[in-house]
């Protein structure tokens, strides 16, 4: 679902890009609309709500990986790439809110500039210095900050999926339809509207704050930006490396290959979800040309490969094949009427169940994918009336593909097939969520009754349509609820009660800068001489006490002293920018333009 949302956001983003103007005079009007039923409004709403939903799904995916122990797999590399994808998602959220050039954009840009200065020096923030207007070049850079990272995301996705033989990228068609319908409905009920047109002369004050997509801005502490960047970097390193150092890391015994039984068919290597099995050549005089070998560092001991081997050459130490085979062969010596192979995630320790006089024997397996189709045929030959396989629902299998492979093998969709001569009416699959051990007896009872009577308890097609419809409605309701929550939890990125002085000065000679408000000295700043062809400089923001007082800046550079006083003083909620004019070389106050 997260991958599908990523594709959806890419498509809607490309279409919105066709509307967007990189001229600051036109950027605001190019995205804003008064008609919530217009294509542009719906696309923007889908794009905005889809971003929130993506953060939720990625966070849920990460939480499930930790809870299930999957975060520790692959040496932690998939987890590290996944953390990079989460960072990418949040970055896209912040830069996306900066593009409409409304009041919220002003707050986002102004709030993030100190971090930009820490990363690339004073040249970064100076791109957003306002004279008459922000240049088109600056707007293009801002747009590139939102459009370029998806290229990095492709690399991160490749790293995240690298150890998977067949990564599952798409959810079911029903869930995709529910997702699109839910996003569209949320966009109509709670459209993504712009605030007032942004004005860099005025600080925006309290505003609606998206606590998911704008989360990084909420956690910028009132500390030097360099310290914040270091804390962020160290925190990211600690989180990414956590799986590799967790003391409760699960130790798995890899699958064993019994060499004298392996015929080199390659089905195990083809079916392994983690590319942990390779086919190596045997000596030239050997009867079979290839031998399956297991890469222990990649093997997750899921057992999926065991179910693909009809020669019993693969074995799982934690759940030996011989034990399962012996239990199946011993079935004829019991008075049971049915047999059920049950995934360990669903097995509750019961060896027998009785349903309307039908006794069912339960045999635990590591995964439904461990059940070789020949075992089902053997069970039916051993006088079992019915044979069942209890598996985890699709997309929840601990072996990733084990539950799907169990279905495909039994119903002639994937090798090794259950032979056609076997009566499919005597074979059934049961799907439950992992850990639903308490629901297993009822599910087996329902399946047994259905097989005995031939009557299904409900219409699967009707149920699927109901589920899709309800999912779309609940999704829309959740997203609209989030929108209402953001409106109820405003935040001030740049408080409208603050008076601000922004100083930007570049020089080749270096110098000394003194800043005053009235007669009160505020700062003494030293600029070193330029070391190369690029001038050295400074970008500094001062939050000043409220009041109608003039700010004064004195610069001594190259043996000369210049001074400037802000026109008409500083008024609450406004910004004043003092800079060195690159053409005349003189110090001047650019704002406020009153």
XYZ file of C-alpha atoms in Angstrom:
594
model
C 0.000 0.000 0.000
C 2.852 2.397 0.794
C 4.452 1.723 -2.596
C 1.115 2.227 -4.352
C 0.680 5.525 -2.501
C 4.184 6.570 -3.557
C 3.229 5.958 -7.193
C -0.083 7.810 -6.696
C 1.720 10.812 -5.204
C 4.191 10.795 -8.090
C 1.392 10.817 -10.681
C -0.611 13.568 -8.966
C 2.594 15.539 -8.373
C 3.526 15.430 -12.068
C 0.062 16.696 -13.031
C 0.176 19.479 -10.411
C 3.611 20.446 -11.746
C 1.918 21.269 -15.061
C -0.196 23.857 -13.223
C 2.649 25.303 -11.144
C 4.412 28.537 -12.050
C 7.972 29.196 -10.868
C 7.358 32.955 -10.884
C 6.718 34.040 -7.282
C 4.018 36.419 -8.511
C 2.162 33.526 -10.131
C 3.051 30.578 -7.856
C 0.274 31.301 -5.368
C -2.505 31.675 -7.921
C -1.285 28.717 -9.996
C -2.184 26.269 -7.198
C -5.020 27.994 -5.318
C -8.616 27.421 -6.357
C -12.052 28.340 -5.045
C -13.814 25.352 -6.628
C -13.376 22.183 -4.572
C -14.832 20.103 -7.417
C -12.222 21.166 -9.969
C -9.629 18.671 -11.182
C -6.818 20.780 -9.730
C -8.472 20.948 -6.317
C -9.128 17.188 -6.181
C -5.590 16.368 -7.324
C -4.088 18.698 -4.748
C -6.285 17.193 -2.032
C -5.328 13.644 -3.042
C -1.669 14.690 -3.075
C -1.862 16.275 0.393
C -3.978 13.568 2.089
C -1.946 10.855 0.348
C 1.198 12.295 1.931
C -0.311 12.004 5.404
C -1.453 8.462 4.712
C 1.990 7.511 3.380
C 3.668 8.614 6.629
C 1.141 6.566 8.637
C 1.635 3.441 6.510
C 5.430 3.669 6.522
C 5.406 4.133 10.313
C 3.038 1.162 10.678
C 5.278 -0.938 8.422
C 8.316 -0.053 10.547
C 6.459 -0.823 13.776
C 5.383 -4.210 12.439
C 8.969 -4.938 11.382
C 10.161 -4.272 14.938
C 7.360 -6.222 16.643
C 7.675 -9.242 14.350
C 11.485 -9.247 14.456
C 11.848 -8.558 10.729
C 13.807 -5.378 11.437
C 16.778 -7.540 12.410
C 16.858 -9.449 9.132
C 19.464 -8.903 6.475
C 21.947 -7.438 8.952
C 19.763 -4.360 9.353
C 20.384 -3.096 5.789
C 16.677 -3.138 4.777
C 15.877 -1.257 7.995
C 18.511 1.402 7.253
C 17.198 1.889 3.703
C 13.678 2.017 5.132
C 14.705 4.782 7.529
C 16.058 6.663 4.528
C 12.670 6.282 2.830
C 10.917 7.655 5.924
C 13.287 10.655 5.924
C 12.540 11.132 2.215
C 8.794 11.104 2.945
C 9.125 13.779 5.625
C 11.415 15.882 3.421
C 8.820 15.775 0.654
C 6.162 16.890 3.112
C 8.144 19.935 4.270
C 9.228 21.040 0.788
C 5.732 20.407 -0.567
C 4.243 22.840 1.929
C 6.860 25.435 0.899
C 5.800 25.523 -2.755
C 2.340 27.214 -2.712
C 3.885 30.512 -1.549
C 1.190 31.210 1.022
C 1.662 32.247 4.668
C 2.487 28.676 5.651
C 5.200 28.590 2.966
C 6.737 31.740 4.446
C 6.776 30.127 7.883
C 8.279 26.880 6.570
C 11.012 28.608 4.569
C 11.932 31.100 7.309
C 11.982 28.368 9.959
C 14.226 26.067 7.908
C 16.781 28.664 6.788
C 19.099 28.299 9.837
C 19.508 24.601 9.056
C 20.170 25.454 5.405
C 22.886 27.869 6.539
C 24.490 25.113 8.628
C 24.540 22.740 5.661
C 25.824 24.979 2.845
C 26.794 28.277 4.480
C 25.393 31.777 4.079
C 24.849 31.310 0.328
C 21.845 29.054 0.992
C 19.669 31.453 2.987
C 20.783 34.381 0.819
C 18.840 32.829 -2.084
C 15.671 33.722 -0.175
C 16.671 37.300 0.609
C 13.889 39.556 -0.593
C 14.523 42.694 -2.585
C 11.529 43.440 -4.771
C 10.847 39.717 -5.173
C 12.365 36.256 -4.924
C 13.987 35.464 -8.257
C 12.832 32.695 -10.582
C 16.165 30.966 -9.987
C 15.356 30.680 -6.296
C 11.895 29.317 -7.108
C 13.452 26.748 -9.429
C 15.821 25.645 -6.645
C 12.879 25.327 -4.260
C 10.957 23.274 -6.813
C 14.023 21.099 -7.439
C 14.254 20.424 -3.688
C 10.837 18.762 -3.996
C 11.225 17.078 -7.402
C 14.826 15.792 -7.268
C 14.646 13.560 -4.129
C 12.322 10.984 -5.806
C 15.383 9.948 -7.821
C 17.128 9.191 -4.522
C 14.007 7.339 -3.382
C 14.378 4.928 -6.319
C 17.876 4.055 -5.077
C 16.580 3.625 -1.521
C 13.773 1.363 -2.734
C 16.284 -0.731 -4.673
C 18.386 -1.126 -1.520
C 15.307 -1.893 0.569
C 14.219 -4.660 -1.844
C 17.695 -5.926 -2.747
C 17.648 -9.097 -0.644
C 14.158 -10.092 -1.775
C 13.884 -12.478 -4.701
C 10.430 -11.297 -5.772
C 9.462 -8.068 -3.952
C 5.724 -7.538 -3.686
C 5.069 -4.042 -4.930
C 1.322 -3.890 -5.460
C -1.593 -4.548 -3.099
C -4.765 -6.229 -4.312
C -6.932 -4.429 -6.850
C -9.676 -4.011 -4.261
C -7.357 -2.209 -1.833
C -5.985 0.032 -4.597
C -9.533 0.977 -5.587
C -10.456 1.630 -1.946
C -7.352 3.810 -1.494
C -8.049 5.975 -4.560
C -11.747 6.313 -3.689
C -10.977 7.186 -0.071
C -8.400 9.831 -1.053
C -10.750 11.385 -3.618
C -13.616 11.489 -1.122
C -11.368 13.088 1.516
C -10.185 15.661 -1.065
C -13.800 16.650 -1.776
C -14.827 16.897 1.891
C -11.594 18.521 3.166
C -9.856 20.167 0.182
C -6.232 21.241 0.407
C -6.609 25.029 0.403
C -3.961 27.732 0.485
C -3.673 30.325 3.238
C -3.323 34.029 2.517
C -0.741 34.936 -0.096
C 2.713 34.811 1.415
C 4.499 38.041 2.270
C 8.141 37.811 3.344
C 7.846 41.259 4.925
C 5.381 39.844 7.454
C 5.725 36.889 9.823
C 2.657 34.623 9.538
C 1.933 33.779 13.193
C -0.175 30.777 14.258
C -1.338 28.514 11.433
C -2.746 25.082 10.713
C 0.137 22.655 11.189
C 0.312 19.195 9.630
C 1.835 17.214 12.492
C 2.749 14.312 10.181
C 4.209 15.870 7.032
C 5.702 18.882 8.824
C 6.959 16.879 11.799
C 10.670 17.769 11.329
C 9.928 21.474 11.708
C 8.092 20.869 14.972
C 11.207 19.347 16.536
C 13.739 22.032 15.654
C 14.823 22.990 19.187
C 15.659 26.455 20.404
C 19.332 25.591 20.156
C 22.034 26.469 17.638
C 21.139 24.951 14.287
C 24.514 23.184 14.095
C 23.748 21.346 17.347
C 20.321 20.408 16.056
C 21.831 19.012 12.837
C 24.383 16.963 14.812
C 21.690 15.575 17.106
C 19.571 14.665 14.081
C 22.491 12.918 12.372
C 23.479 10.987 15.503
C 19.864 9.989 16.145
C 19.479 8.737 12.583
C 22.685 6.678 12.868
C 21.525 5.178 16.169
C 18.098 4.227 14.784
C 19.531 2.780 11.563
C 22.087 0.658 13.409
C 19.698 -0.495 16.129
C 18.716 -3.819 14.473
C 22.353 -4.876 14.217
C 23.030 -4.392 17.920
C 19.760 -5.562 19.476
C 20.582 -8.124 22.150
C 17.325 -9.971 21.548
C 18.152 -10.656 17.933
C 16.620 -13.941 16.824
C 19.107 -16.679 15.960
C 17.853 -18.979 13.208
C 19.223 -22.310 12.092
C 19.386 -22.237 8.289
C 17.873 -24.836 6.005
C 19.961 -27.973 5.441
C 20.593 -29.549 2.055
C 20.914 -33.358 1.940
C 23.336 -33.602 -0.962
C 22.777 -37.225 -1.960
C 19.055 -36.516 -2.472
C 19.343 -33.237 -4.422
C 18.782 -33.671 -8.179
C 19.525 -30.026 -9.014
C 16.036 -29.147 -10.283
C 16.359 -25.568 -9.006
C 12.788 -25.175 -7.712
C 14.029 -24.373 -4.207
C 16.262 -21.571 -5.523
C 13.388 -20.217 -7.613
C 10.972 -20.227 -4.665
C 13.289 -18.847 -1.953
C 11.907 -15.410 -0.974
C 15.331 -14.141 0.110
C 17.671 -15.384 -2.660
C 19.420 -17.513 -0.042
C 19.774 -20.594 -2.287
C 22.192 -20.865 -5.203
C 22.695 -23.702 -7.665
C 26.355 -24.712 -7.751
C 27.881 -27.098 -10.351
C 28.828 -30.590 -9.198
C 31.902 -32.515 -10.337
C 31.721 -33.609 -13.974
C 31.401 -37.315 -13.103
C 28.408 -36.756 -10.785
C 24.987 -38.105 -11.750
C 23.316 -34.681 -11.360
C 24.937 -31.501 -12.740
C 23.768 -29.048 -10.053
C 23.578 -28.909 -6.256
C 21.549 -26.505 -4.126
C 23.661 -24.556 -1.608
C 22.382 -22.294 1.153
C 23.845 -18.870 1.986
C 23.433 -18.971 5.756
C 23.593 -15.197 6.242
C 20.561 -14.742 3.970
C 18.488 -17.750 5.060
C 15.533 -16.887 7.309
C 14.564 -20.535 7.964
C 11.048 -19.892 6.685
C 10.716 -23.358 5.143
C 9.265 -22.222 1.818
C 11.993 -24.055 -0.082
C 11.197 -27.308 1.772
C 7.716 -27.325 0.273
C 9.156 -27.116 -3.241
C 11.351 -30.224 -2.959
C 9.788 -33.544 -3.908
C 12.990 -35.453 -3.193
C 13.124 -34.530 0.516
C 16.556 -32.976 -0.028
C 15.714 -29.850 1.978
C 15.219 -29.977 5.729
C 14.401 -27.436 8.412
C 16.119 -28.150 11.766
C 13.493 -26.226 13.745
C 10.671 -28.271 12.221
C 12.098 -31.402 10.549
C 10.457 -32.661 7.388
C 10.710 -36.243 8.602
C 8.518 -35.430 11.610
C 5.786 -33.997 9.360
C 6.054 -36.890 6.929
C 5.926 -39.492 9.712
C 2.829 -37.846 11.206
C 1.174 -37.939 7.788
C 2.061 -41.579 7.158
C 0.841 -42.510 10.649
C -2.561 -41.024 9.939
C -4.004 -44.386 8.761
C -3.464 -45.804 12.232
C -5.839 -43.241 13.799
C -9.597 -42.958 13.789
C -9.483 -39.324 12.590
C -11.436 -38.290 9.520
C -9.414 -35.225 8.413
C -5.926 -33.842 8.659
C -4.816 -30.204 8.881
C -1.304 -28.803 8.417
C -1.146 -25.653 10.563
C 1.373 -22.797 10.394
C 3.245 -22.359 13.685
C 1.934 -18.795 13.876
C -1.595 -20.251 14.137
C -0.936 -23.486 16.017
C -2.205 -23.382 19.585
C -0.882 -26.739 20.768
C -4.045 -28.778 20.123
C -3.402 -32.130 18.483
C -7.050 -33.005 17.844
C -10.329 -31.267 17.062
C -13.788 -32.733 16.579
C -16.399 -31.186 14.286
C -19.868 -32.747 14.066
C -18.403 -36.174 14.685
C -15.450 -35.594 12.320
C -12.094 -35.894 14.095
C -9.359 -33.628 12.728
C -5.666 -34.224 13.372
C -3.478 -31.091 13.507
C 0.155 -31.182 12.375
C 2.239 -28.023 13.002
C 4.570 -26.760 10.268
C 6.977 -23.813 10.199
C 4.991 -22.173 7.405
C 2.217 -23.224 5.053
C 4.854 -22.960 2.331
C 6.677 -25.909 3.966
C 3.841 -28.259 3.002
C 4.929 -30.201 -0.085
C 1.848 -31.013 -2.245
C 2.809 -34.678 -2.154
C 2.096 -34.661 1.599
C -1.515 -33.663 0.918
C -1.845 -36.440 -1.654
C -0.288 -38.884 0.822
C -2.744 -37.830 3.544
C -5.710 -38.507 1.257
C -4.239 -41.882 0.339
C -3.939 -42.687 4.033
C -7.758 -42.635 4.290
C -8.132 -38.952 5.257
C -11.553 -37.738 4.210
C -10.290 -34.182 3.870
C -6.922 -32.393 3.973
C -6.599 -28.761 5.056
C -3.733 -26.276 5.187
C -4.044 -23.387 7.669
C -1.962 -20.459 6.462
C -1.437 -16.815 7.333
C -3.390 -14.355 5.236
C -1.734 -12.964 2.125
C 0.841 -10.205 2.860
C 1.170 -11.352 6.506
C 3.190 -14.560 6.014
C 6.418 -14.628 8.020
C 8.037 -16.271 5.003
C 6.675 -13.488 2.785
C 5.426 -15.766 -0.003
C 4.801 -19.030 1.821
C 1.028 -18.658 2.138
C 0.655 -17.740 -1.546
C 2.903 -20.555 -2.693
C 0.884 -23.021 -0.594
C -2.251 -21.970 -2.465
C -0.621 -21.982 -5.919
C 0.947 -25.420 -5.465
C -2.292 -27.031 -4.327
C -4.371 -25.483 -7.091
C -2.033 -26.096 -10.027
C -0.677 -22.552 -10.396
C 2.947 -23.184 -9.391
C 5.365 -26.083 -9.440
C 5.460 -28.506 -7.760
C 1.782 -29.118 -8.469
C -0.686 -31.191 -6.547
C -1.417 -33.894 -9.093
C -4.577 -33.458 -11.126
C -5.900 -36.856 -10.147
C -6.364 -35.585 -6.583
C -9.941 -34.517 -5.851
C -9.755 -30.756 -5.154
C -13.082 -30.975 -3.348
C -11.269 -32.797 -0.566
C -8.571 -30.111 -0.209
C -9.069 -26.725 1.485
C -7.058 -23.698 2.570
C -7.756 -21.683 5.725
C -6.437 -18.107 6.009
C -6.070 -16.271 9.331
C -4.009 -13.386 10.617
C -0.727 -14.422 12.321
C -1.266 -15.145 15.990
C -5.019 -15.795 15.706
C -4.640 -19.164 17.425
C -7.931 -18.776 19.253
C -9.809 -18.515 15.942
C -8.265 -21.633 14.426
C -10.726 -24.202 15.866
C -13.741 -22.239 14.585
C -12.128 -21.723 11.168
C -11.367 -25.453 10.840
C -14.916 -26.289 11.958
C -16.452 -23.922 9.371
C -14.212 -25.285 6.622
C -14.967 -28.914 7.553
C -18.732 -28.270 7.535
C -18.473 -26.509 4.190
C -16.572 -29.454 2.698
C -19.020 -31.976 4.156
C -22.166 -30.130 3.050
C -20.867 -28.347 -0.035
C -22.568 -25.114 1.123
C -20.501 -21.942 1.545
C -21.468 -19.808 4.563
C -21.316 -16.522 2.622
C -20.690 -15.083 -0.822
C -17.003 -14.258 -1.131
C -17.554 -11.791 -3.994
C -20.209 -9.815 -2.128
C -18.054 -9.744 0.994
C -15.083 -8.385 -0.996
C -17.165 -5.536 -2.428
C -18.482 -4.649 1.021
C -14.945 -4.651 2.454
C -13.643 -2.382 -0.348
C -16.521 0.069 0.101
C -16.183 0.207 3.881
C -12.406 0.600 3.597
C -12.806 3.602 1.277
C -15.341 5.236 3.619
C -13.255 4.628 6.749
C -10.120 5.875 5.004
C -11.851 9.083 3.931
C -13.277 9.577 7.432
C -9.817 9.095 8.997
C -8.165 11.594 6.635
C -10.907 14.179 7.137
C -10.541 13.639 10.893
C -6.800 14.314 10.600
C -7.539 17.509 8.690
C -9.853 18.663 11.483
C -7.217 17.713 14.054
C -4.553 19.797 12.308
C -6.948 22.767 12.346
C -7.478 22.298 16.097
C -3.716 22.083 16.837
C -2.179 25.185 15.236
C 1.461 26.082 15.678
C 3.557 29.208 15.276
C 6.614 28.488 13.174
C 7.319 32.198 12.908
C 5.358 34.100 15.529
C 3.550 37.153 14.260
C 4.319 39.034 17.501
C 8.082 39.015 16.816
C 10.036 41.851 15.247
C 12.886 40.532 13.161
C 16.108 41.916 11.770
C 17.870 39.854 9.071
C 21.475 40.686 8.267
C 23.177 39.506 5.087
C 26.664 40.736 4.252
C 29.285 39.452 1.794
C 32.831 40.771 1.355
C 36.197 39.768 -0.022
C 38.095 41.790 2.600
C 36.450 40.551 5.806
C 35.465 42.976 8.514
C 33.613 43.760 11.728
C 29.836 44.244 12.073
C 28.115 45.903 15.025
C 24.342 45.709 15.441
C 22.300 48.062 17.664
C 18.632 48.588 18.456
C 18.371 52.184 19.476
C 21.374 52.685 21.743
C 21.418 49.054 22.901
C 24.195 46.909 21.344
C 22.906 43.541 20.108
C 25.893 41.802 18.502
C 29.523 42.083 17.473
C 30.287 39.865 14.447
C 33.628 39.112 12.779
C 33.828 38.086 9.103
C 37.141 36.503 8.009
C 38.698 37.528 4.671
C 37.752 35.403 1.674
C 39.999 32.359 1.214
C 39.296 31.893 -2.499
C 37.260 33.414 -5.286
C 33.970 33.184 -3.378
C 33.350 36.031 -0.900
C 33.033 35.224 2.771
C 29.894 36.389 4.467
C 27.295 36.076 7.156
C 23.575 35.447 7.370
C 22.168 36.288 10.797
C 18.641 36.609 12.159
C 17.834 38.686 15.247
C 14.524 38.503 17.102
C 14.077 41.978 18.564
C 11.971 43.220 21.476
C 8.683 44.626 20.275
C 8.387 48.361 19.880
C 8.866 51.065 17.308
C 12.628 51.508 17.489
C 15.131 51.783 14.688
C 17.852 49.193 14.205
C 21.356 50.370 13.325
C 24.120 48.339 11.687
C 27.739 49.522 11.403
C 30.241 47.700 9.178
C 34.009 48.203 9.100
C 35.596 46.508 6.088
C 38.605 47.264 3.899
C 39.516 50.247 6.032
C 36.105 51.858 5.501
C 33.136 52.210 7.834
C 29.511 52.353 6.717
C 26.313 52.563 8.658
C 22.609 52.104 7.954
C 19.464 52.675 10.002
C 16.175 50.970 9.165
C 13.603 53.339 7.734
C 10.721 54.237 10.043
C 11.899 51.768 12.670
C 10.732 48.213 13.258
C 7.095 47.325 13.851
C 5.780 44.148 15.496
C 5.284 41.282 13.042
C 7.524 42.758 10.330
C 10.983 41.816 9.107
C 13.777 44.205 8.176
C 16.600 43.027 5.911
C 19.942 44.788 5.903
C 22.459 43.780 3.266
C 25.416 44.945 1.233
C 24.290 45.958 -2.235
C 26.397 43.838 -4.637
C 26.334 46.586 -7.286
C 27.075 49.766 -5.322
C 28.882 48.075 -2.434
C 26.893 50.190 0.037
C 24.996 48.961 3.078
C 21.225 49.349 2.708
C 17.976 48.467 4.457
C 15.766 46.564 2.010
C 12.684 46.047 4.174
C 10.241 47.032 5.461
C 8.886 48.708 2.343
C 6.445 51.050 4.111
